[in-house]
Structure formats: C-alpha cells, structure tokens
Coordinates of C-alpha atoms in Angstrom, one line a residue:
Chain A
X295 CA 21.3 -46.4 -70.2
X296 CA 21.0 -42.6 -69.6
X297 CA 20.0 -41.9 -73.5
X298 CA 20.7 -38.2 -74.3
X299 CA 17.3 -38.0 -75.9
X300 CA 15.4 -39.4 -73.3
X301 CA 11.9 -39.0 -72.9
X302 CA 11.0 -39.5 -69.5
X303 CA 14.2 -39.0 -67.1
X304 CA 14.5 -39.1 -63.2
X305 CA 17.5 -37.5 -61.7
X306 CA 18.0 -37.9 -58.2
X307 CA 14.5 -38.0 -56.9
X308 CA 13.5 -38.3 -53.4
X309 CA 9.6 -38.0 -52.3
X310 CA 8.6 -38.4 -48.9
X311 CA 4.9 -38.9 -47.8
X312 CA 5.0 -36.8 -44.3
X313 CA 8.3 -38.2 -42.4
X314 CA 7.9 -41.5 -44.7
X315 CA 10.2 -42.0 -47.4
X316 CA 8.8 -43.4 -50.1
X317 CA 11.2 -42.8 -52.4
X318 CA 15.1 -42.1 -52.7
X319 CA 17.8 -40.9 -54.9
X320 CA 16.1 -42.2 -57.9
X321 CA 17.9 -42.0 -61.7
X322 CA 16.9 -43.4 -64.4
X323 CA 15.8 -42.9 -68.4
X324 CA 14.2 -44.0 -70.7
X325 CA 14.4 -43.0 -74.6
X326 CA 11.6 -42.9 -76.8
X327 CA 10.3 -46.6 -77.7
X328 CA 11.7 -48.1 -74.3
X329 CA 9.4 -50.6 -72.5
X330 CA 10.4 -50.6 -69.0
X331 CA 8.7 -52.8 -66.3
X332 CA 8.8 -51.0 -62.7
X333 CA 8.8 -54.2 -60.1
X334 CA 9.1 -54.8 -56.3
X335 CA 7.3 -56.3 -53.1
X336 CA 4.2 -53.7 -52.6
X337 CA 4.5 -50.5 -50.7
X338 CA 8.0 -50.1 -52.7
X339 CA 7.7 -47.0 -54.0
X340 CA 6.1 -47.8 -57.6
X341 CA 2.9 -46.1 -57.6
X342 CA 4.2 -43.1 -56.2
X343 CA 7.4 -43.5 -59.2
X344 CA 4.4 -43.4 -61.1
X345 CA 1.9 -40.6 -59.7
X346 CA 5.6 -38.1 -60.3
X347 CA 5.6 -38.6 -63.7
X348 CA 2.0 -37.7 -64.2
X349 CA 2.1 -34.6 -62.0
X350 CA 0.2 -35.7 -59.2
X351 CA 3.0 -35.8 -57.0
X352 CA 5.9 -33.4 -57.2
X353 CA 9.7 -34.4 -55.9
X354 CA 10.8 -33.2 -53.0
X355 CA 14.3 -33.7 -54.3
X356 CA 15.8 -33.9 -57.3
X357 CA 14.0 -34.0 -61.0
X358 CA 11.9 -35.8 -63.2
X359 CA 11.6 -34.5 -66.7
X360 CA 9.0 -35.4 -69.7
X361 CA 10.8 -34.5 -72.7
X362 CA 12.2 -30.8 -72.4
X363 CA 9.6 -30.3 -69.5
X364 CA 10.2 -30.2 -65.9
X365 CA 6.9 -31.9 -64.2
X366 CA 7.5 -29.4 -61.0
X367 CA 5.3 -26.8 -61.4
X368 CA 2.9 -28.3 -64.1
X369 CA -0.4 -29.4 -63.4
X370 CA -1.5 -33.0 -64.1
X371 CA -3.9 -31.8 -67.2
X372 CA -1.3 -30.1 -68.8
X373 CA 1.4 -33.1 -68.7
X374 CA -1.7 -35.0 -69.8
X375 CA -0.5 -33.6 -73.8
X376 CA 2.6 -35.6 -73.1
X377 CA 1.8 -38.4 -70.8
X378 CA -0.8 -41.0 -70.8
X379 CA -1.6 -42.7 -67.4
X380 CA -3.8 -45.7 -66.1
X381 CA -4.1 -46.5 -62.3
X382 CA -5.2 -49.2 -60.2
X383 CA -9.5 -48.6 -60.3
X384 CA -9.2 -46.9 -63.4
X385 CA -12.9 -48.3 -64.4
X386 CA -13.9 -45.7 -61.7
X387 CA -12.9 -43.2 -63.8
X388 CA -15.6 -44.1 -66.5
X389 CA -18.6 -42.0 -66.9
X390 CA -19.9 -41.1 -70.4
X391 CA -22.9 -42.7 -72.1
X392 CA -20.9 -44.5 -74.8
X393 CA -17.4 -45.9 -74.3
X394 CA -16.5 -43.7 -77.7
X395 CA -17.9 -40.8 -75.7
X396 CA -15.5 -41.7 -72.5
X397 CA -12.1 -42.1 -75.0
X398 CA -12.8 -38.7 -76.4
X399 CA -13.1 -37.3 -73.3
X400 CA -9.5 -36.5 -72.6
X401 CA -8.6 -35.2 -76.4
X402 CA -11.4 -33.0 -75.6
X403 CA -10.3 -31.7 -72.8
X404 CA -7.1 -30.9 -74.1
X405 CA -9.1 -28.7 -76.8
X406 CA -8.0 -30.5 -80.1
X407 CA -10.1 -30.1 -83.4
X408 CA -13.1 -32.5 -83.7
X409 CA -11.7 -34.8 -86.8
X410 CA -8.8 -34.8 -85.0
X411 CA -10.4 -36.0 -81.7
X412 CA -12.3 -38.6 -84.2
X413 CA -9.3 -39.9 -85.8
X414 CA -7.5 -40.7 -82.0
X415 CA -10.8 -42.1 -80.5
X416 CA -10.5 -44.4 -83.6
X417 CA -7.4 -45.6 -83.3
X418 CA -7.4 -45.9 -79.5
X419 CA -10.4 -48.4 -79.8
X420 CA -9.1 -50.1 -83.2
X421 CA -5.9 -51.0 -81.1
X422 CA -7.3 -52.4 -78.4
X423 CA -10.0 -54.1 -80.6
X424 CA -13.3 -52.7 -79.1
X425 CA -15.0 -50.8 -82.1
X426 CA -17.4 -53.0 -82.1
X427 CA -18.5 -51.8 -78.3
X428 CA -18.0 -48.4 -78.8
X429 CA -21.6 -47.3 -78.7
X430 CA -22.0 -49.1 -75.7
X431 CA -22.5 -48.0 -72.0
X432 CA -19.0 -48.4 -70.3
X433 CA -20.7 -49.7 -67.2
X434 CA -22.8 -52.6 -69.7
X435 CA -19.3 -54.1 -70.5
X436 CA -17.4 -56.3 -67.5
X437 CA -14.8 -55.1 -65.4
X438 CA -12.2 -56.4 -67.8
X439 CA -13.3 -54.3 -70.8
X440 CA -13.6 -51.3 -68.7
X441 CA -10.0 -51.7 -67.9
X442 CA -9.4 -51.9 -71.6
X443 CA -11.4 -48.8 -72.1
X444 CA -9.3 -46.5 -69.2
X445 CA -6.6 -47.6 -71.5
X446 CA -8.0 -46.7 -74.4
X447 CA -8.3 -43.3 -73.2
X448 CA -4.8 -42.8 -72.3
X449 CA -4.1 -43.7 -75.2
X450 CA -6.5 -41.6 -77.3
X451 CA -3.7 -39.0 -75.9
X452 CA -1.4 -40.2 -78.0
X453 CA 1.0 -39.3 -75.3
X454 CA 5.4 -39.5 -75.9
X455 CA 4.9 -41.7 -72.4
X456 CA 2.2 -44.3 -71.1
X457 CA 2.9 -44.9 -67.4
X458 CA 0.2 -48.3 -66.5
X459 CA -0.2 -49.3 -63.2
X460 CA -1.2 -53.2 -63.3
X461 CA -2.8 -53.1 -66.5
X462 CA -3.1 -56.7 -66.8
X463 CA -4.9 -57.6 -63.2
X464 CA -8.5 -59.1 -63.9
X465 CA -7.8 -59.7 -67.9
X466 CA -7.7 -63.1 -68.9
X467 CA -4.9 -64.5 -71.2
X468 CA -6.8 -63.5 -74.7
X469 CA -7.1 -59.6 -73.3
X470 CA -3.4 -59.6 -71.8
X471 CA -2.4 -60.5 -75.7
X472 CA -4.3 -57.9 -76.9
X473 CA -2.9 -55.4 -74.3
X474 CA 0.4 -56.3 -75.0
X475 CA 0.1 -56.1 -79.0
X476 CA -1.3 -52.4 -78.3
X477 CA 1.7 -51.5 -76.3
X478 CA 4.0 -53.0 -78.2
X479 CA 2.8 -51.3 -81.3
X480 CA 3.3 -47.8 -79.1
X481 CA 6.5 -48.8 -78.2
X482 CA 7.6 -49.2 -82.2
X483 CA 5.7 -45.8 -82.6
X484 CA 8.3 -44.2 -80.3
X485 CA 6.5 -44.0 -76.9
X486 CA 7.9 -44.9 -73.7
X487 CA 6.0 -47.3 -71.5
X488 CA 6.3 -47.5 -68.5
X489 CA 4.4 -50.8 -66.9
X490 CA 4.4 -51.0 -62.6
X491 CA 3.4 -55.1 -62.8
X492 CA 3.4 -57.9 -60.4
X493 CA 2.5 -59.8 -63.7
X494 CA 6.1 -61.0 -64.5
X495 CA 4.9 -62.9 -67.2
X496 CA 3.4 -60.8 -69.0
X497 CA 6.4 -58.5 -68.7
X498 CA 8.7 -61.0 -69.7
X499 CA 6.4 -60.9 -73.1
X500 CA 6.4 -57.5 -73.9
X501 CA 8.9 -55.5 -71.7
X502 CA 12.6 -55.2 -72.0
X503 CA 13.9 -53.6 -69.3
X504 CA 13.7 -53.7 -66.0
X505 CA 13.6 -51.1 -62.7
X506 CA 13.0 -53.0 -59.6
X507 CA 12.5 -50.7 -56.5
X508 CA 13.2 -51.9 -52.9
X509 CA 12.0 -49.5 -50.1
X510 CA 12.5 -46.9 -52.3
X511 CA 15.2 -47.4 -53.7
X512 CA 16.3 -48.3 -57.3
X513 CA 18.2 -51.6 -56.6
X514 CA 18.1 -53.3 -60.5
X515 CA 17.6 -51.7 -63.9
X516 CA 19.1 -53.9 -66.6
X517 CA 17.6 -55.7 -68.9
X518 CA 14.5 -57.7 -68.1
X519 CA 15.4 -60.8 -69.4
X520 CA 19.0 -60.8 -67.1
X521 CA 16.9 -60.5 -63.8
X522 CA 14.0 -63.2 -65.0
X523 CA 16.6 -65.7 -65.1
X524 CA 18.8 -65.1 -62.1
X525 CA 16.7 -66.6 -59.2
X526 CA 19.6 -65.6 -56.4
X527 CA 18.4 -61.5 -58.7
X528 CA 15.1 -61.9 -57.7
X529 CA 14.5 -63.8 -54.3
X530 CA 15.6 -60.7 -51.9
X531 CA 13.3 -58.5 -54.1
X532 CA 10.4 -60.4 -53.4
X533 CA 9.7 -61.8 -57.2
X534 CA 9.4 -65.0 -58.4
X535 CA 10.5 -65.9 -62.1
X536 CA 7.9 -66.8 -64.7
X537 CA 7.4 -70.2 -65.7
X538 CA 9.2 -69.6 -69.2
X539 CA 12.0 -67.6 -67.4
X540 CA 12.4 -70.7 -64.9
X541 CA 12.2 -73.2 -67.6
X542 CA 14.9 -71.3 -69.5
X543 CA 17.5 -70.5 -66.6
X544 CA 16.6 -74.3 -65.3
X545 CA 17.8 -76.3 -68.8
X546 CA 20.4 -73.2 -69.1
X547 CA 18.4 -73.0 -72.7
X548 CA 21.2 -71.2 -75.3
X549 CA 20.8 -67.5 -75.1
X550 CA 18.1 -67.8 -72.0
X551 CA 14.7 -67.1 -73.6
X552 CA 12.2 -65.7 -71.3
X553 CA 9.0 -65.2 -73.7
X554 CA 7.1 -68.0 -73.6
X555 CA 7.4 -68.4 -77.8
X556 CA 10.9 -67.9 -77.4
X557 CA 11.6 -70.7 -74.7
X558 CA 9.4 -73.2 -76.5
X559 CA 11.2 -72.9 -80.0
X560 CA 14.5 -73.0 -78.5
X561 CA 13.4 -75.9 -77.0
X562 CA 12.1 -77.3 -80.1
X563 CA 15.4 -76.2 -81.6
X564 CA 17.4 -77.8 -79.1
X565 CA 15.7 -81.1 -79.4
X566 CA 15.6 -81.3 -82.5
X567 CA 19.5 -81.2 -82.4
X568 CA 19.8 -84.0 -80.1
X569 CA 17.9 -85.7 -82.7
X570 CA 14.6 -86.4 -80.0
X571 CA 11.9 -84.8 -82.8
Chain B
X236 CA -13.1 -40.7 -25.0
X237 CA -12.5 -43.2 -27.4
X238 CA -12.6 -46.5 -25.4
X239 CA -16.0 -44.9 -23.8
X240 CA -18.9 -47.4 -25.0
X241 CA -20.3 -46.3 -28.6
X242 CA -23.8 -45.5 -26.6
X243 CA -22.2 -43.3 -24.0
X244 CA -20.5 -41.8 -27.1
X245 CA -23.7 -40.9 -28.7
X246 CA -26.2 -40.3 -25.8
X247 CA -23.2 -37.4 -25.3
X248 CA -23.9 -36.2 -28.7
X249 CA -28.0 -36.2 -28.3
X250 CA -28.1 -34.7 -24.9
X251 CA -25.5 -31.6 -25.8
X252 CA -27.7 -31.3 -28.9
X253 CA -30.9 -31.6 -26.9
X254 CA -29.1 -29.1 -24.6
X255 CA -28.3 -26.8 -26.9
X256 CA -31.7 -26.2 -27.8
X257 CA -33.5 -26.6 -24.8
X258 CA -31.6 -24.1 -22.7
X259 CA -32.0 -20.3 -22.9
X260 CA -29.7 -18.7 -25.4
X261 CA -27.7 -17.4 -25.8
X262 CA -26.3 -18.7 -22.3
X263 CA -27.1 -22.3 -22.9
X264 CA -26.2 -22.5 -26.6
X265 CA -22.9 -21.2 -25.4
X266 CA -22.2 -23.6 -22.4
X267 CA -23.1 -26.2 -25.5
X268 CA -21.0 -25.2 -28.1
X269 CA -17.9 -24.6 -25.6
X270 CA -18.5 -27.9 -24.6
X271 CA -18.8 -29.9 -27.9
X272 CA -15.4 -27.6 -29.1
X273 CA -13.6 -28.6 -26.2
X274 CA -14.1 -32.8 -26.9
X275 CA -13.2 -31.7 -30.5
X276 CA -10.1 -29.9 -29.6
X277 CA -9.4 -32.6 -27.0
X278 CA -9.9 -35.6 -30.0
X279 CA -7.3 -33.7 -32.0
X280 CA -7.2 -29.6 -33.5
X281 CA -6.6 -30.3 -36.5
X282 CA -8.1 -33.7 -37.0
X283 CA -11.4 -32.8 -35.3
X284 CA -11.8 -29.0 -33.9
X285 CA -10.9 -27.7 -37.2
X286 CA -13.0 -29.4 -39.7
X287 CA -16.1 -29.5 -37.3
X288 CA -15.2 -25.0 -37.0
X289 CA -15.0 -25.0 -41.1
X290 CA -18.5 -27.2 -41.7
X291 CA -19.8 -24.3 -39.2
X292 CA -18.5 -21.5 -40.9
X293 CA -20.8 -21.2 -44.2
X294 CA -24.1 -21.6 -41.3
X295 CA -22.7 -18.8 -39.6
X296 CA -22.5 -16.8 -42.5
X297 CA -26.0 -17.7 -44.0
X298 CA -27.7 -16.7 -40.5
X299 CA -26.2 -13.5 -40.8
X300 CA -27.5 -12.9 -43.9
X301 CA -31.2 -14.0 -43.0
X302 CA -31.3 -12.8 -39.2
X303 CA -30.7 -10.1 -36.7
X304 CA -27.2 -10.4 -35.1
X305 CA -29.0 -11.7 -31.5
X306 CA -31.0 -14.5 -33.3
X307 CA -27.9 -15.4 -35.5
X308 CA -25.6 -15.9 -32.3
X309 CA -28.8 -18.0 -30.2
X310 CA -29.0 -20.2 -33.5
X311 CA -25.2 -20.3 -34.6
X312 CA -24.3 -21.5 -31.4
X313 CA -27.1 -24.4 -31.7
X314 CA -25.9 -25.5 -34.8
X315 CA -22.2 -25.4 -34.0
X316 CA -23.0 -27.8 -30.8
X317 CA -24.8 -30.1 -33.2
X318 CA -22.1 -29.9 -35.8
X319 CA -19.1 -30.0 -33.6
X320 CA -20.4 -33.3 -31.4
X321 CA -21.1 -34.6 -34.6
X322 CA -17.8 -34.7 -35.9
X323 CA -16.3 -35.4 -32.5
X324 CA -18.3 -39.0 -32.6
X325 CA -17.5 -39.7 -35.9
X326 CA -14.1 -38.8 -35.7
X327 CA -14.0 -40.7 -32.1
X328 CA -15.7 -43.8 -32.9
X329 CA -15.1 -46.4 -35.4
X330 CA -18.0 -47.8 -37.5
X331 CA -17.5 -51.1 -36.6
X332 CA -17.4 -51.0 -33.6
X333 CA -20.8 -49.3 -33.0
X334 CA -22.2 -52.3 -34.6
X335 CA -21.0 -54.7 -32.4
X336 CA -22.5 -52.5 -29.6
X337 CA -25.9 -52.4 -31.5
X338 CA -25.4 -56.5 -32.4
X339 CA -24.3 -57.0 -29.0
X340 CA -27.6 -55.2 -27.5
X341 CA -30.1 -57.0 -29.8
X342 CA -30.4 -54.7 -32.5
X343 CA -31.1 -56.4 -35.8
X344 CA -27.7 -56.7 -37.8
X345 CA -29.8 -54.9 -40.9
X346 CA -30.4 -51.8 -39.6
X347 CA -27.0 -52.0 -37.3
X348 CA -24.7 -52.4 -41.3
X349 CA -27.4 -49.2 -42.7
X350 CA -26.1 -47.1 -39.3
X351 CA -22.6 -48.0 -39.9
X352 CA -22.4 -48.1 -43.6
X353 CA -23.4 -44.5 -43.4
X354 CA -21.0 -43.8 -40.9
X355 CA -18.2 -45.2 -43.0
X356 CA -19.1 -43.8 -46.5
X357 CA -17.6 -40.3 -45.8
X358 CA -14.3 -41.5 -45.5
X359 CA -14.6 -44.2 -48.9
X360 CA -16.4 -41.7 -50.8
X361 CA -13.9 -38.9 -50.2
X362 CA -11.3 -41.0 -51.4
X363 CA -12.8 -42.6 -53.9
X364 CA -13.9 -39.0 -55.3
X365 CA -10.0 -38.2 -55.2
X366 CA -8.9 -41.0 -57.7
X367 CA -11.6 -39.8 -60.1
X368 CA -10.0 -36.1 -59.9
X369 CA -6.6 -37.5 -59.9
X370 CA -7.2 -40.0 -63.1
X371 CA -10.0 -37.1 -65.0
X372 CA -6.6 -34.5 -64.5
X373 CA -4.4 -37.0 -66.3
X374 CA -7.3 -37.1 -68.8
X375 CA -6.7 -33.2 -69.4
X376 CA -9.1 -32.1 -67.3
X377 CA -9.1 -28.9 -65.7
X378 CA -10.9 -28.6 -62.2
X379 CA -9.6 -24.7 -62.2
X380 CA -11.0 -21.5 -64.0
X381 CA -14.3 -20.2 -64.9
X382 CA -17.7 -20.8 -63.3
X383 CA -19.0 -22.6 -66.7
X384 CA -15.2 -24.6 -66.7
X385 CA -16.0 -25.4 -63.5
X386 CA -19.0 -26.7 -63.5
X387 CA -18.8 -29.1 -66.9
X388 CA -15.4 -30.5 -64.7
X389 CA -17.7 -31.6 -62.0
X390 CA -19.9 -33.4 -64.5
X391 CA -17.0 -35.4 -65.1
X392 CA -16.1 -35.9 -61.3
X393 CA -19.6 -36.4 -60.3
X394 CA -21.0 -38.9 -62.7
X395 CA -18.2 -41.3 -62.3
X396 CA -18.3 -41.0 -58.8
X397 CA -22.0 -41.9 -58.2
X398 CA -22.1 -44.7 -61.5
X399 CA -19.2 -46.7 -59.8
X400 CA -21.2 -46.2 -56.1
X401 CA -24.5 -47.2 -57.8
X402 CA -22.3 -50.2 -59.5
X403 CA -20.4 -51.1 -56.2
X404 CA -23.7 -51.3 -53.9
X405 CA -24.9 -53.9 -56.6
X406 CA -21.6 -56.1 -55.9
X407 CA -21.3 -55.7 -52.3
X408 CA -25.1 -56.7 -51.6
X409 CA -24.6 -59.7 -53.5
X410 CA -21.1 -60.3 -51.3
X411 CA -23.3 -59.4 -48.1
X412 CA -26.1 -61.9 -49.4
X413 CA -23.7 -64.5 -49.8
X414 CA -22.2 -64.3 -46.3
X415 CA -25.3 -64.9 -44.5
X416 CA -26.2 -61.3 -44.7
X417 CA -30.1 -61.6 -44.6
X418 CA -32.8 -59.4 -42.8
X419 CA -33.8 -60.8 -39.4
X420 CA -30.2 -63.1 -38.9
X421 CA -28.7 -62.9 -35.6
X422 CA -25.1 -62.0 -35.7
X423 CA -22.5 -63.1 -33.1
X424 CA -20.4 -60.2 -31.7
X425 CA -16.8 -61.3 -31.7
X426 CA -15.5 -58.3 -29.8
X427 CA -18.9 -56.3 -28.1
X428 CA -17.3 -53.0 -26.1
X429 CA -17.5 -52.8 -22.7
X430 CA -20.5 -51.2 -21.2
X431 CA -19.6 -51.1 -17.6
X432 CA -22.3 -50.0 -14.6
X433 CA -20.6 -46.8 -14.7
X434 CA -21.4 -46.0 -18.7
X435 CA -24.8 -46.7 -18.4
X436 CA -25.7 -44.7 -15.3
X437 CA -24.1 -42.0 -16.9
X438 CA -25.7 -42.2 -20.0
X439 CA -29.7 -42.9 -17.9
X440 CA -27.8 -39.3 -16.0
X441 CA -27.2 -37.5 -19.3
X442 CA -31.1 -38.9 -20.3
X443 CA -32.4 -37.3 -16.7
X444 CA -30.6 -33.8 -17.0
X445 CA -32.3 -33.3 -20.7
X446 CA -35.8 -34.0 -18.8
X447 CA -34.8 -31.9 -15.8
X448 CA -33.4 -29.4 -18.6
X449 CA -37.0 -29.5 -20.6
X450 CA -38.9 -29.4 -17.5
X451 CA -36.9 -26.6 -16.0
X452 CA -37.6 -24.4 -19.2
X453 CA -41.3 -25.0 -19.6
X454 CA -42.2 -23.9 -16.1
X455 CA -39.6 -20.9 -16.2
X456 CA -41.8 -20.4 -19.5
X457 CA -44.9 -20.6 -17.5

C-alpha cells in the first residue's frame, strides 16, 4: 500500500501524551485520491493520528509527511495550504456574520487573491449545497448545517488532504448523502481523505480503506470492505458491521457488497436468478 | 486541605484576605502572603504556587509604576494574599462540591449553580478557547507576528469563543429548566461534606481573630 507518491505518509510514529502512549510505531500512506476510514474503540489513538497530520501535535518518534513536507517544525497555519481539517465541535469554530464570510476566512488567511478566494468559497458551498444560506448568520442555521459549514471551510482550502474527525455525528441520512457526494467528488479530484468515524455505515459508502487502531497501535489496514464483512475482524476491535456489510457476509452475497446499493442489487440480482422476482 | 469542608475552605480565604488588609504593613501583609504561598505551594508548585505568583506578577509591576517602592510592597503584598488564597481555593475545591455544602446548608440551589458555575467556567472556557485556536490555525490563521496581526487573530478567537458561550447558556438553561431546575426548588444533597464540630469552631475562630484583628488596629490607631 506504501504508494511512492503518497500524499500523506506516517513512518514509524510514536506520540506520547506525558508518560501515556497514545500512539506507537505507526506506518502507513495514502496516495492522492485514497479514502481511508481511521476506526477503533475511543481513546485509540485517532484524534491524536489526526491532530499530527495537521500540525497541532508533533511526533515524538518517527515521521509524518504531507507531500514533500515534513509536519515537524511547521506550524498548523502553514500546513493549513496543504491540509484541510474538521474536529469534533467544529461549529465552535464559527464566528463571521455570514456563513460565506466564515468559508472565506481561511483562504484569507492564507493571503490568496480576492477572485480567487471568491471562486473557492463558491465551490466549497456549491458542494455541500448551501448557497442558498450563504448570507445567513452561521449561528441562525442548526447544529447540523454548522457542521456542514466547518466543512465547507476546510474545504474552501482546497487542501491535497482532508483529515474529518466524525463528520457525520448529528447529520441526518439526507446531509450524510450530501457529505459523502462532496468527499467523494474530492477524492476523484485527487485528495486524500482521511475520515476518524464510528459511523461504519457511512464508511462503508464512501471509504475504501481501512486503518483500525487499537491502543495505539495500527492493528488492520486493508481494504474496508474485507474488515466490514469479517465479524471474528471486527469483534476484538470493538466495531460492529453495518447492516448492509452483515447482510452481505450473512447470505455470503457473491463478491460481498457492503454499500447499501451494492448489497441490495446483488440481491436483486441473485434472486432474480433463482427465478424468485 | 482538600477534604476540609468547602466553608472552612473559604472562611480561610476571607479571613487571610481580611487579614491582609487589616494588619499593619508591611508586617501583616507579609505574615499574609507567606501564609496564602505556603497552602499554594503545599496544594502543588506548579499546579497552584506558580500560576497564583504569575497572576501576581503584572500587579506588582503596575504598583511600581504608580507608587513609591514602600506603598508598592504594603499593597503588593495585599494583593498577592488575595490572589494566592484565591487560587489555592479554586484549585483545592471542586465546584460541585461547594454546592452540596451551600444545598446542604439551605442555601437556594439558584444562587448555589450561579457560585459554582462561575467557579467552573475557568477551566471550560480555557479549553474551549483552545479548540477555537487549534481549529482557526488549521484555518491559516496566524496567532504570531505584528501588533495589528495580532490583534485581527484575536477577533477570530474571541468572537467564536463568546457566540458559542452566548449559544451554549441558551441550551443548557433550557436542559436545567427541564430537570427541575427552577428558582426557589429545594435540592436533595446526595453526598453533603462533612462539617464536623471541629470545622466550624475553627471557622467562628478564624471569624473572631478578624474582629480581634480590626479591633486591635482601630484602638492602636486611636
């Protein structure tokens, strides 16, 4: 899996919070247009996987690199030109008059020309559908749409990596769609995603890989659908399959489907063989 | 300290303060502040004695500027009493707990949540305030560099911070109102501290020296 071109890489990486590791020995990559679900129980290590590649944590051993760049020794706002990030809370980070205002805020801050600014805020909001709220107050829209706007921010970066951090927790099925159209089309643009996600479902739909951590340690990373469908896989790391995933591995469907679309046209498909429809 | 009643805890606090002023300085002030250092250095260094000597520092510094060096010490060594007991308490004693005291000794549970809820904000704020610089850096924001970069940085970390305060006490009255949480509603304490014969004497003795203190000083004025 080590691509030569990888994006984002992690060789070796050990971080320790005081005398508590949090994580250890750590490799991975992932080349541009991966989508990669980061999964285990909670205090695993996945937020702080995440918090390294953004340059708010540093490793205390080994390296993670963006591209050509090493993060040690770069500041958070300058990886900000290559990575995009979204954290748990991220409606706290909200605070301009219009939501427009708020996505421009970080192309802005990395100093680019104004049409240029114009033409990311645009797309940022046309992906995630909310033009037609972006000359509203971010606190007049509900907690969901503020999530949407934090990630309509990262992505008015137009970053070579989105790292998300439960992007999908308070959105209802209609906004988890739309979040995973806009991240699939960044994927087929050539970014990486990275997606830290107790929502296996919603991984299942849009992410192909996965990096499960247990106590800090990188104990799967294989292809998502491989681990969706193997409940002996996923029991000792705490996860539970997805209903499609169980349905599939359950009726041994051919070629084990875990999308939801996928399992129920192969079961169409296999029905219809057995001459049932 | 620590398992000390919450109202032993802060009658300590009042009388070193009401000490520190009453007495002659610069004698008294420094009995005071040695004291109030030493339960700060006792509750932890660098957990308590040093952040209560760094909120200190910038008073010190200002008295200088506006005072004589005499007047600066007498006043200095007030203020570091006040501010060192200060963080000593609310380093030592745990909001919640002080509310069960106040339910436990009648006090209405309205004003004993305002008492605490102040008490506990520092630590919420502080860290809410840290996501905001954390996520506004991944945004490209700079916190570092000159005094007009500075400043339009803390727009961005100040605004979000008191809009999602303002936003949050909207929520959490509502969660409060729809727990029972109503002016003049008697609370049962589950786990009220123990206030043993001991505590309270103490705290009536701490009450008596500050009167003995204040009496002592007006007729030495006299």
């Amino acid at each position: 899996m080590a691509a030569v071109s990888a994006e984002l890489r992690f060789g070796q990486v050990s971080f320790s919070y005081g005398t508590v590791p949090a994580l250890r020995d750590v490799s991975f990559a992932l080349a541009p247009g991966e989508r990669a679900a980061l999964l285990g129980r909670n205090g695993a290590g996945k937020s702080t996987l995440l918090r390294l590649v953004t340059g708010l944590l540093h490793p205390a051993a080994g390296k993670v690199s963006v591209g050509d760049w090493d993060t040690r020794g770069r500041a958070p706002e300058s990886l900000a030109r290559r990575v995009g990030s979204v954290f748990q809370h991220a409606d706290q980070q909200l605070f301009a008059r219009s939501l427009r205002d708020d996505v421009a805020f970080g192309p802005r801050a990395l100093g680019l020309a104004a049409a240029e600014v114009a033409r990311r805020v645009d797309g940022a909001l046309a992906a995630l559908e909310l033009s037609a709220h972006a000359a509203e107050h971010p606190y007049d829209l509900p907690p969901a749409f503020r999530k949407l706007a934090a990630l309509a921010g990262a992505f008015a970066l137009e970053p070579a990596v989105l790292v998300l951090d439960e992007p999908t927790a308070g959105l209802d099925r209609p906004l988890r769609a739309r979040v995973a159209r806009a991240l699939s089309e960044r994927a087929a643009a050539g970014v990486v995603v990275l997606v830290a996600t107790h929502d296996l479902a919603f991984a299942a739909e849009v992410l192909e890989r996965g990096l499960v951590l247990d106590r800090g340690r990188l104990a799967w990373d294989a292809p998502l659908a491989a681990l969706l469908t193997s409940s002996e896989r996923l029991t000792p790391l705490g996860l539970a399959p997805p209903v499609g995933a169980a349905l599939s591995a359950a009726l041994d469907l051919p070629g084990r489907p875990v999308r939801e679309r996928d399992v129920a046209h192969t079961l169409a498909r296999v029905a219809a063989a057995r001459g049932r429809v | 300290m620590s398992r000390r009643h919450p109202f032993t805890l802060l009658a300590l606090v009042a009388a070193l303060t009401a000490l520190a002023w009453i007495l002659p300085a610069p004698a008294g002030g420094l009995g005071t502040a040695a004291a109030a250092l030493a339960l700060a250095a006792a509750a932890g260094p660098r957990r308590v004695l040093v952040p209560a000597l760094v909120t200190a520092a910038p008073f010190w510094l200002f008295l200088l500027l506006l005072h004589d060096v005499p007047s600066t010490i007498a006043i200095g060594l007030r203020l570091t009493t006040m501010i060192a007991s200060v963080v000593w308490v609310g380093a030592l004693l745990p909001p919640g707990r002080l509310v069960e005291a106040m339910v436990a000794a009648g006090w209405g549970v309205t004003a004993a949540y305002l008492f605490a809820a102040a008490l506990s904000a520092v630590p919420l704020l502080k860290a809410r305030a840290q996501r905001i610089v954390d996520a506004q850096r991944c945004r490209g924001l700079s916190p570092r560099g000159g005094l007009g970069r500075r400043l339009r940085a803390l727009r961005a970390l100040a605004l979000p911070l008191v809009l999602s305060v303002l936003h949050e006490v909207d929520e959490r009255a509502l969660a409060l109102e729809t727990r029972g949480f109503v002016p003049g509603a008697r609370r049962t304490p589950l786990a009220p501290p123990r206030d043993g014969t001991g505590e309270r004497a103490a705290r009536w003795l701490l009450l008596v020296a500050c009167g003995a203190a204040l009496a002592w000083r007006i007729a030495w004025r006299g």
